[in-house]
One Martini backbone bead per residue (centre of mass of N, CA, C, O) as a GRO file, in nm:
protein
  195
    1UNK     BB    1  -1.013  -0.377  -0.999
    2UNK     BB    2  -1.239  -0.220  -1.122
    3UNK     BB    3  -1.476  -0.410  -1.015
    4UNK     BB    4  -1.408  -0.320  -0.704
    5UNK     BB    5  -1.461  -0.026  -0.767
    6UNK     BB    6  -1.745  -0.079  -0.848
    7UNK     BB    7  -1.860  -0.205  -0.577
    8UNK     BB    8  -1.744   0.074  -0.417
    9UNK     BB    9  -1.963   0.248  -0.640
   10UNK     BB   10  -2.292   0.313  -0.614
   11UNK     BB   11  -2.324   0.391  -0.889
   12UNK     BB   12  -2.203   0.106  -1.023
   13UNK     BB   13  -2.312  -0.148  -0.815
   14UNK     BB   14  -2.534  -0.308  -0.966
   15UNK     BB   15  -2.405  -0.408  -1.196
   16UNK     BB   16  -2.104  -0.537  -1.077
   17UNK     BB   17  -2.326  -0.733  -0.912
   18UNK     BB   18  -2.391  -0.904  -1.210
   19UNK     BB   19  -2.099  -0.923  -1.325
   20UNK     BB   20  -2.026  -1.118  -1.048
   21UNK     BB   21  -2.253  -1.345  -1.125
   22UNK     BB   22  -2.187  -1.406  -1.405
   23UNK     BB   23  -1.921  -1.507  -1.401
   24UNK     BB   24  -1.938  -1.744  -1.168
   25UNK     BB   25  -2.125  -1.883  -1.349
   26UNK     BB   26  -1.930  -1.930  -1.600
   27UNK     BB   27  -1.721  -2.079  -1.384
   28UNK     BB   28  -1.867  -2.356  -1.352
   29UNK     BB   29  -1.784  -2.469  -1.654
   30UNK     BB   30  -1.487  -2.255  -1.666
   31UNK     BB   31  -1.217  -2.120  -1.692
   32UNK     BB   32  -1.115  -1.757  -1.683
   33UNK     BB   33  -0.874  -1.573  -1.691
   34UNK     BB   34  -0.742  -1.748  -1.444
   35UNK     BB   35  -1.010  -1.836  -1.337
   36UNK     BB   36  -1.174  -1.990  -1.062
   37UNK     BB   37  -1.442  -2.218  -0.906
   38UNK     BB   38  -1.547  -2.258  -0.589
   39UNK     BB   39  -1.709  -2.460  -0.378
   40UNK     BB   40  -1.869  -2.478  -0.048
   41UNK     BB   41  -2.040  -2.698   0.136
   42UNK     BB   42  -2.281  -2.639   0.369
   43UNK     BB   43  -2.552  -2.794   0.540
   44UNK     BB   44  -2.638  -2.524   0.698
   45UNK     BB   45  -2.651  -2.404   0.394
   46UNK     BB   46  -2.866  -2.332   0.089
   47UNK     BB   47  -2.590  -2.214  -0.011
   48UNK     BB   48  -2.276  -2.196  -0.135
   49UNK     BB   49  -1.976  -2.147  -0.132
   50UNK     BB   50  -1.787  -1.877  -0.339
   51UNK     BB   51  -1.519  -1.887  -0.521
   52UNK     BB   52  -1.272  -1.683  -0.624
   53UNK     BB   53  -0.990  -1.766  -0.835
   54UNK     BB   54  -0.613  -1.826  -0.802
   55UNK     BB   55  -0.287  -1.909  -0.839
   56UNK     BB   56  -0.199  -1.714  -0.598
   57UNK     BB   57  -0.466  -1.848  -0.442
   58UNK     BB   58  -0.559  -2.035  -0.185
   59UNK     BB   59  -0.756  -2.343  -0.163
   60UNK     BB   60  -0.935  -2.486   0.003
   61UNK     BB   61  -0.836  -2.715   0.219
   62UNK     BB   62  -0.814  -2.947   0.475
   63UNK     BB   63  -0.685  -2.728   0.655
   64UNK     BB   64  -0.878  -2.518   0.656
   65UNK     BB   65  -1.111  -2.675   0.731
   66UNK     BB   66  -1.022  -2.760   0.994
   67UNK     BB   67  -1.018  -2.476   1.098
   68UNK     BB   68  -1.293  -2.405   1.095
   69UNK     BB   69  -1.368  -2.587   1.293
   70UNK     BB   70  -1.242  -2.486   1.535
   71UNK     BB   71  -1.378  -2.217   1.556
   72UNK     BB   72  -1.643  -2.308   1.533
   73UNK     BB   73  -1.675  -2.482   1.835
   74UNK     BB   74  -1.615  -2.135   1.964
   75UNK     BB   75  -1.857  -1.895   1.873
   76UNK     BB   76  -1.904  -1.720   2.156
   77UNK     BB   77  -1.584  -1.575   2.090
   78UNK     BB   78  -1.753  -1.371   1.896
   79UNK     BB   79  -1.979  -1.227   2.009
   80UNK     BB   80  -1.920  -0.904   1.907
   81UNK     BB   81  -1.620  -0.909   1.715
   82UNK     BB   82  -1.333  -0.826   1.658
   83UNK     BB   83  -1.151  -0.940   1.353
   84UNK     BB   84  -0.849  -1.091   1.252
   85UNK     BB   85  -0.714  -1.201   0.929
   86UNK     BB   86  -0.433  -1.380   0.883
   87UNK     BB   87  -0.394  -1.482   0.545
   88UNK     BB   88  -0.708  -1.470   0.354
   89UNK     BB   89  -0.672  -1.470   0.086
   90UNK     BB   90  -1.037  -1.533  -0.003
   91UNK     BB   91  -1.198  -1.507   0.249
   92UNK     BB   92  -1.348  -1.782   0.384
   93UNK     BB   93  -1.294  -1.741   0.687
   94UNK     BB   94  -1.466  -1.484   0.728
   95UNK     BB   95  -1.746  -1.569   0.578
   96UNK     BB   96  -1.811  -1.769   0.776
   97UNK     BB   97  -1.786  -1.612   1.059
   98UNK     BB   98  -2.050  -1.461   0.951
   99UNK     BB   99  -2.241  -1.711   0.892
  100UNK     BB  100  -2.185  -1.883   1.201
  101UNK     BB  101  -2.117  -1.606   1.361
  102UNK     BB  102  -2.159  -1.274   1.547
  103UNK     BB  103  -1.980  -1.103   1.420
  104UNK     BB  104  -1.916  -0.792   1.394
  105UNK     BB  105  -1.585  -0.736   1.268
  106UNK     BB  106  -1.375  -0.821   0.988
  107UNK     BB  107  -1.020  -0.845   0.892
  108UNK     BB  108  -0.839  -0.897   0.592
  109UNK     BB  109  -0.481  -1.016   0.554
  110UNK     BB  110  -0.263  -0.960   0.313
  111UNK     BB  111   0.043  -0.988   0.121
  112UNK     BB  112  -0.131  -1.051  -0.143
  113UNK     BB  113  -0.310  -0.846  -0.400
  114UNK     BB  114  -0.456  -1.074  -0.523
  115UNK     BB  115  -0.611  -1.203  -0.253
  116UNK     BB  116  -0.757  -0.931  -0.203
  117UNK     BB  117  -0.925  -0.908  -0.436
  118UNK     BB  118  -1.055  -1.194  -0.419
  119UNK     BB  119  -1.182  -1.151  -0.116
  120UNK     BB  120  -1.381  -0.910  -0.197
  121UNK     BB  121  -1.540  -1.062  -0.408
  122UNK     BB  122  -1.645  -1.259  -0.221
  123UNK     BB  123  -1.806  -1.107  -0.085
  124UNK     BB  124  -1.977  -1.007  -0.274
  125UNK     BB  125  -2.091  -1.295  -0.347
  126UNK     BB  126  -2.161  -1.385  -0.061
  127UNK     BB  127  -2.309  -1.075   0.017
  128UNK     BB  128  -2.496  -1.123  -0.259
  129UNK     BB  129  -2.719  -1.109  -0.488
  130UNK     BB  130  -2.771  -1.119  -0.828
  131UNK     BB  131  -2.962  -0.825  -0.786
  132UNK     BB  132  -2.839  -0.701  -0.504
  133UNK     BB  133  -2.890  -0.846  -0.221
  134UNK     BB  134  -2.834  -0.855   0.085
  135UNK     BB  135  -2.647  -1.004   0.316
  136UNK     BB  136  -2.647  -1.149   0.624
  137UNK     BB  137  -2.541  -1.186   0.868
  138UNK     BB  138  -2.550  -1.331   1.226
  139UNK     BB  139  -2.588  -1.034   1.313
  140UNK     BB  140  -2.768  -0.858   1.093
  141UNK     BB  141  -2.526  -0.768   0.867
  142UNK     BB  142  -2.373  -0.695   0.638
  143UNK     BB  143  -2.093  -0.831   0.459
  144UNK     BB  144  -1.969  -0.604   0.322
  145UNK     BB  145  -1.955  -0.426   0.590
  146UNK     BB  146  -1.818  -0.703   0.768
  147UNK     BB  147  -1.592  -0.698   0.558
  148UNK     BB  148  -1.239  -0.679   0.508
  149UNK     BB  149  -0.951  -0.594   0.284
  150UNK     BB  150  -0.600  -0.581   0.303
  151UNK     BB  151  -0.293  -0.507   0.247
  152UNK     BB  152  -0.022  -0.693   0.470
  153UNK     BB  153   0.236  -0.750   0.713
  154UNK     BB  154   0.065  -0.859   0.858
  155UNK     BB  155  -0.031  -0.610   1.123
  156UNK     BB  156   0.099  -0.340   1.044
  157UNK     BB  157  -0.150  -0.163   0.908
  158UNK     BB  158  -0.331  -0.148   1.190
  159UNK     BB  159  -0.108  -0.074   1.413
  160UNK     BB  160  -0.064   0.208   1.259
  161UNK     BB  161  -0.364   0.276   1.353
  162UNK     BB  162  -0.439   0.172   1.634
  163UNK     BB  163  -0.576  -0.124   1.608
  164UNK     BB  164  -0.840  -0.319   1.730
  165UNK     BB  165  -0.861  -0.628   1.879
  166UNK     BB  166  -0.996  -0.945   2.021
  167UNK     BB  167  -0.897  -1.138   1.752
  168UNK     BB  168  -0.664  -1.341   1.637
  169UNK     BB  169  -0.584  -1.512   1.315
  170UNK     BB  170  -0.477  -1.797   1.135
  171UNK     BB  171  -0.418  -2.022   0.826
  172UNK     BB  172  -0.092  -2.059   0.723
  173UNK     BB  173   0.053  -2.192   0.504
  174UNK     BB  174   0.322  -2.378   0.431
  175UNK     BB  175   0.627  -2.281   0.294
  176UNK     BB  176   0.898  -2.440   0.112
  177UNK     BB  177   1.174  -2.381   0.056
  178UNK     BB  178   1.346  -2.423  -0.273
  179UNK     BB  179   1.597  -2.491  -0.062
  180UNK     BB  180   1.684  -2.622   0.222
  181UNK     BB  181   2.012  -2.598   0.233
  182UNK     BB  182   2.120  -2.293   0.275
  183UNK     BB  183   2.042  -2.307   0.535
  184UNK     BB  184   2.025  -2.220   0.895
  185UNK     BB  185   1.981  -2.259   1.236
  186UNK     BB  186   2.136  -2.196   1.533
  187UNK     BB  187   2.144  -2.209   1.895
  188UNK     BB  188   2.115  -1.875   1.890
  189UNK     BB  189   1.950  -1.819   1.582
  190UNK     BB  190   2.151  -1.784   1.353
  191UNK     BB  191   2.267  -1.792   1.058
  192UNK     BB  192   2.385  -2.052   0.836
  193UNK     BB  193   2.558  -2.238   0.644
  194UNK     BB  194   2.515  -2.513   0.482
  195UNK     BB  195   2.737  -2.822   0.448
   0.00000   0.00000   0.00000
């Protein structure tokens, strides 16, 4: 949290992106304080995405893959808009969207707090070059201020501020209960005891 506070803080902003792309190069060749690097390379860009990662927070797999070619295929749909990303995680398919889509402005919402810091540092990581320079999204604007990332339950922290947006997304991986005998629910919609 120090890091993400100084990046958000003008006075240390140049410092604190040198020492979050130093941390990157560093964990590509090993994990470190719980923290892993994965990148995710797409023929259309000169450099890979970059995620800092930990275990509270998911890691781009196949179906979150899947969901991104699928945003990807109607791009016109965003063009000049604002989008939620509920369940954001990484930030990774928010940074998609800013990089492959005209999307005027992203905000990732996770119910996770430390997801939420990961999503930041992310943007960060991948919309600033090493030396401190911005990235622009294909909207024209830089990435760090073209998305945002709060803890919220679902839309709740948004909705509380009546925040509009365009279009709400989300590829919220399925969590099965640790015990999935525990309950059920019955043809009313109430829980009952499984027996």
């Amino acid at each position: 949290n120090k890091l993400v506070a100084a990046l958000d803080d003008e006075k240390h902003r140049s410092e604190a992106v040198t020492t979050l792309h130093a941390l990157a190069e560093a964990l590509e060749t090993s994990s470190n304080l719980g923290l892993t690097l994965k990148t995710v390379h797409l023929p259309a860009l000169d450099y890979p995405i970059r995620l800092l990662l930990t275990r509270a927070v998911f890691s781009p797999e196949f179906w979150g893959r899947t969901f991104a070619e699928g945003l990807l295929k109607s791009k016109e749909q965003f063009r000049g808009k604002k989008i939620v990303e509920v369940g954001t995680g990484s930030g990774w398919i928010s940074i998609l969207l800013l990089l492959f889509t005209h999307v005027k402005e992203v905000v990732g919402l996770d119910l996770n707090p430390v997801a939420v810091t990961m999503a930041r540092l992310n943007s960060w990581l991948n919309g600033t070059t090493r030396d401190g320079t911005l990235r622009l999204s294909l909207a024209g604007e830089p990435i760090v201020q073209s998305f945002r990332a709060e803890v919220s339950d679902l839309l709740t922290a948004p909705l509380q501020r009546n925040e509009y947006f365009d279009h709400v997304i989300g590829c919220i991986p399925q969590v099965l209960h640790p015990n999935p005998g525990i309950q059920k629910l019955d043809h009313s919609g109430s829980s009952a005891e499984k027996k």
